[in-house]
CSV table of C-alpha atoms in Angstrom, one decimal:
chain,number,residue,atom,x,y,z
X,974,MET,CA,4.3,-23.9,3.1
X,975,PHE,CA,2.6,-22.1,6.1
X,976,TRP,CA,6.3,-20.9,7.3
X,977,LEU,CA,6.7,-19.5,3.4
X,978,TYR,CA,3.7,-18.0,3.1
X,979,LEU,CA,4.1,-16.2,7.0
X,980,LEU,CA,7.6,-15.0,5.7
X,981,TYR,CA,5.7,-13.5,3.0
X,982,TYR,CA,3.0,-12.0,5.8
X,983,VAL,CA,5.8,-10.5,7.6
X,984,LEU,CA,7.3,-8.8,4.5
X,985,LEU,CA,4.3,-7.1,2.8
X,986,MET,CA,3.4,-5.8,6.8
X,987,LEU,CA,7.4,-4.2,6.7
X,988,ILE,CA,6.6,-3.1,3.2
X,989,SER,CA,3.2,-1.6,4.2
X,990,LEU,CA,4.3,-0.3,7.4
X,991,ALA,CA,7.0,1.9,4.7
X,992,GLY,CA,4.7,2.8,2.4
X,993,LEU,CA,2.7,4.6,5.3
X,994,ALA,CA,5.3,6.4,6.5
X,995,ILE,CA,6.9,7.5,3.6
X,996,SER,CA,3.5,9.3,2.4
X,997,VAL,CA,3.4,11.8,5.0
X,998,LEU,CA,6.6,13.1,2.5
X,999,GLY,CA,4.1,13.2,-0.1
X,1000,LEU,CA,5.7,10.3,-1.9
X,1001,PRO,CA,3.9,7.5,-3.4
X,1002,GLY,CA,4.0,5.2,-0.2
X,1003,LEU,CA,0.4,4.1,-0.9
X,1004,TRP,CA,0.8,2.9,-4.3
X,1005,LEU,CA,4.0,1.1,-2.9
X,1006,MET,CA,1.6,-0.9,-0.4
X,1007,VAL,CA,-0.8,-1.7,-3.5
X,1008,ALA,CA,2.6,-2.8,-5.8
X,1009,ALA,CA,3.3,-5.0,-2.4
X,1010,ALA,CA,-0.4,-6.5,-2.1
X,1011,VAL,CA,0.0,-7.3,-5.8
X,1012,GLY,CA,3.2,-9.0,-5.3
X,1013,PHE,CA,2.4,-11.0,-2.2
X,1014,SER,CA,-1.2,-12.0,-3.9
X,1015,LEU,CA,0.9,-13.4,-6.7
X,1016,ALA,CA,3.4,-15.4,-5.1
X,1017,THR,CA,0.7,-17.2,-2.8
X,1018,GLY,CA,-1.5,-17.8,-5.5
X,1019,GLY,CA,-4.2,-15.9,-5.0
X,1020,SER,CA,-4.9,-18.5,-2.0
X,1021,VAL,CA,-4.4,-15.8,1.0
X,1022,LEU,CA,-5.0,-12.6,-0.3
X,1023,GLY,CA,-7.8,-12.5,-3.0
X,1024,TRP,CA,-8.0,-10.0,-5.8
X,1025,GLN,CA,-11.1,-8.5,-4.5
X,1026,ALA,CA,-9.1,-7.6,-1.7
X,1027,VAL,CA,-6.5,-5.8,-3.7
X,1028,ALA,CA,-8.8,-4.1,-5.6
X,1029,VAL,CA,-10.1,-2.9,-2.1
X,1030,VAL,CA,-6.8,-1.7,-1.3
X,1031,ALA,CA,-6.1,-0.5,-4.6
X,1032,ALA,CA,-9.6,1.8,-4.7
X,1033,LEU,CA,-8.5,3.4,-1.3
X,1034,ALA,CA,-4.8,4.3,-2.6
X,1035,LEU,CA,-7.3,6.0,-5.3
X,1036,GLY,CA,-9.4,7.9,-2.8
X,1037,SER,CA,-6.4,9.1,-1.0
X,1038,GLU,CA,-5.2,10.8,-3.6
X,1039,ILE,CA,-8.2,12.2,-4.5
X,1040,ALA,CA,-8.8,13.7,-0.6
X,1041,GLU,CA,-5.4,14.7,-0.5
X,1042,PHE,CA,-5.5,16.8,-3.9
X,1043,LEU,CA,-8.9,18.3,-3.1
X,1044,ALA,CA,-7.8,19.5,0.5
X,1045,GLY,CA,-4.5,21.1,-0.9
X,1046,ALA,CA,-6.5,22.5,-3.9
X,1047,ALA,CA,-9.8,23.7,-1.7
X,1048,GLY,CA,-7.3,25.5,1.3
X,1049,SER,CA,-5.6,27.9,-1.6
X,1050,LYS,CA,-8.3,28.2,-3.2
X,1051,ASN,CA,-10.5,29.4,-0.4
X,1052,ALA,CA,-7.9,31.9,0.4
X,1053,GLY,CA,-7.7,33.3,-3.0
X,1054,GLY,CA,-4.2,31.4,-4.5
X,1055,THR,CA,-4.4,30.6,-8.3
X,1056,TRP,CA,-2.8,27.6,-9.6
X,1057,ARG,CA,0.7,29.5,-8.5
X,1058,GLY,CA,-0.5,28.9,-5.1
X,1059,VAL,CA,-1.5,25.3,-6.0
X,1060,THR,CA,1.7,24.5,-7.3
X,1061,GLY,CA,3.6,25.9,-4.7
X,1062,ALA,CA,2.0,23.8,-2.3
X,1063,VAL,CA,2.4,20.7,-3.4
X,1064,VAL,CA,6.2,21.4,-4.5
X,1065,GLY,CA,6.5,22.8,-1.2
X,1066,GLY,CA,5.4,20.4,0.8
X,1067,VAL,CA,6.9,17.3,-0.7
X,1068,ALA,CA,10.6,19.7,-0.5
X,1069,GLY,CA,9.7,20.6,3.3
X,1070,GLY,CA,8.8,16.9,4.0
X,1071,ILE,CA,11.5,15.3,2.7
X,1072,ILE,CA,13.5,18.2,4.9
X,1073,GLY,CA,11.7,17.0,8.4
X,1074,VAL,CA,12.6,13.2,8.0
X,1075,PRO,CA,15.9,13.7,10.6
X,1076,VAL,CA,13.3,15.0,13.0
X,1077,PRO,CA,11.1,11.8,14.2
X,1078,ILE,CA,7.7,11.2,13.6
X,1079,VAL,CA,6.8,15.3,14.0
X,1080,GLY,CA,9.4,16.3,11.4
X,1081,PRO,CA,7.8,15.1,8.4
X,1082,VAL,CA,4.5,16.1,8.9
X,1083,LEU,CA,5.3,20.2,10.2
X,1084,GLY,CA,8.3,19.9,7.4
X,1085,ALA,CA,5.5,19.0,4.6
X,1086,ILE,CA,3.0,21.7,6.2
X,1087,LEU,CA,5.4,24.5,6.3
X,1088,GLY,CA,6.7,23.8,3.1
X,1089,ALA,CA,3.2,24.1,1.4
X,1090,ALA,CA,3.2,27.4,3.3
X,1091,ILE,CA,6.2,28.6,1.9
X,1092,GLY,CA,6.2,27.2,-1.5
X,1093,ALA,CA,2.4,28.6,-2.0
X,1094,GLY,CA,3.1,32.2,-0.5
X,1095,MET,CA,6.5,32.7,-2.6
X,1096,LEU,CA,4.9,31.3,-6.2
X,1097,GLU,CA,2.0,34.1,-5.3
X,1098,LEU,CA,4.2,36.9,-4.8
X,1099,ALA,CA,6.7,35.5,-7.4
X,1100,GLY,CA,3.6,36.1,-10.2
X,1101,GLY,CA,3.5,39.6,-9.2
X,1102,LYS,CA,-0.5,39.9,-8.9
X,1103,ALA,CA,-0.6,39.0,-5.0
X,1104,SER,CA,0.2,41.5,-2.2
X,1105,VAL,CA,2.4,40.5,0.8
X,1106,GLN,CA,-0.5,40.1,3.0
X,1107,GLN,CA,-2.7,38.3,0.1
X,1108,ALA,CA,-0.2,35.8,-0.2
X,1109,GLY,CA,0.1,35.3,3.8
X,1110,ASN,CA,-3.4,34.4,3.5
X,1111,ILE,CA,-2.3,32.2,0.9
X,1112,ALA,CA,0.4,30.5,2.5
X,1113,VAL,CA,-1.9,30.0,5.7
X,1114,GLY,CA,-4.5,28.9,3.6
X,1115,ALA,CA,-2.2,26.0,2.0
X,1116,ALA,CA,-0.7,24.8,5.2
X,1117,LYS,CA,-4.4,24.0,6.3
X,1118,GLY,CA,-5.1,22.2,3.5
X,1119,ARG,CA,-1.7,20.2,3.4
X,1120,PHE,CA,-2.5,19.3,7.4
X,1121,TRP,CA,-6.0,18.3,6.1
X,1122,GLY,CA,-4.8,16.6,3.1
X,1123,THR,CA,-1.8,14.6,5.1
X,1124,VAL,CA,-4.6,13.4,8.0
X,1125,SER,CA,-6.9,12.0,5.3
X,1126,LYS,CA,-4.0,10.4,3.5
X,1127,LEU,CA,-3.2,9.2,6.9
X,1128,ALA,CA,-6.6,7.6,7.3
X,1129,PHE,CA,-6.6,5.8,4.0
X,1130,GLY,CA,-3.4,4.4,4.4
X,1131,SER,CA,-4.4,2.9,8.2
X,1132,VAL,CA,-7.5,1.5,6.7
X,1133,MET,CA,-5.6,-0.1,3.6
X,1134,PHE,CA,-3.0,-1.4,6.6
X,1135,PHE,CA,-5.5,-3.3,8.7
X,1136,VAL,CA,-7.1,-4.7,5.8
X,1137,LEU,CA,-4.2,-6.1,4.4
X,1138,ALA,CA,-2.9,-7.4,8.0
X,1139,ILE,CA,-6.4,-9.2,8.3
X,1140,TYR,CA,-7.0,-10.8,4.5
X,1141,ALA,CA,-3.4,-11.6,3.9
X,1142,PHE,CA,-2.6,-13.2,7.0
X,1143,PRO,CA,-2.0,-17.4,6.3
X,1144,LEU,CA,-4.6,-19.7,8.2
X,1145,PRO,CA,-4.2,-23.2,7.4
X,1146,GLY,CA,-7.4,-23.7,5.8
X,1147,ASP,CA,-6.3,-21.0,3.0
X,1148,LEU,CA,-3.3,-23.3,1.7
X,1149,PRO,CA,-3.1,-25.2,-0.8
X,1150,GLU,CA,-3.8,-29.0,-0.6
X,1151,SER,CA,-0.4,-31.0,-1.1
X,1152,GLU,CA,-0.3,-33.3,-4.1
X,1153,GLU,CA,-0.2,-37.0,-3.9
X,1154,PRO,CA,3.2,-37.8,-5.5
X,1155,ALA,CA,2.9,-39.4,-8.8
X,1156,THR,CA,3.3,-43.5,-9.1
X,1157,VAL,CA,3.6,-42.9,-13.5
X,1158,GLY,CA,6.4,-45.5,-14.3
X,1159,VAL,CA,6.6,-46.7,-10.5
X,1160,PRO,CA,7.2,-50.5,-11.1
X,1161,GLN,CA,4.0,-52.8,-9.6
X,1162,PRO,CA,4.7,-55.6,-7.4
X,1163,ALA,CA,4.2,-59.0,-9.1
X,1164,ALA,CA,1.3,-61.5,-8.7
X,1165,ASP,CA,1.9,-64.0,-6.3
X,1166,PRO,CA,1.8,-67.2,-7.8
X,1167,TRP,CA,0.7,-69.0,-4.6
X,1168,ASP,CA,-2.2,-66.3,-3.6
X,1169,GLU,CA,-6.2,-67.7,-3.8
X,1170,PRO,CA,-6.3,-68.3,-8.0
X,1171,GLY,CA,-3.0,-69.7,-8.2
X,1172,ARG,CA,-4.1,-72.6,-5.2
X,1173,ARG,CA,-7.4,-73.0,-7.2
X,1174,GLN,CA,-5.3,-74.0,-10.5
X,1175,LEU,CA,-3.0,-76.4,-8.2
X,1176,ALA,CA,-6.1,-78.2,-6.9
X,1177,ALA,CA,-7.4,-78.3,-10.3
X,1178,ARG,CA,-4.9,-80.4,-11.6
């Protein structure tokens, strides 16, 4: 039982690392971690990772989404952007992160930041109400917002990973006790006629 739970734990950690990595691309990697935590808890019957810990992980994932959105929106808004700039920053950030995948580690991060800047600037220009200089300022603001949004998501994701790494590790005391095999239907040995009561009966005769 312990080795099976340990295998579940290794799978949980691998999926969590993958989720943390793809979250940089703007994909719902942290929610993949939440789904993996739910699956782990179900597979182990909640004896290792309780639902309270799963709820904490889900709350952290929700908090990361709110923090990332607020950071991205604030970056464009503070530079004078409209909803077009916010939309362009989100779409451009996801596209840029995917394009930057071939470059290890820094590629997705830089791609997401540049993509957010380009997307916000282009959509503001396409709206026809922003000058080139204004669109440039909005693009810079979107890039800053995307950067801080990515930093906040990685921070939340790292906390989630360590929570799972600590509370999901199976310990011998967390494992369910093995049940004794049932004895229903098992024939019991016949009474010995030469036991103490039998000898007493013979002596009485």
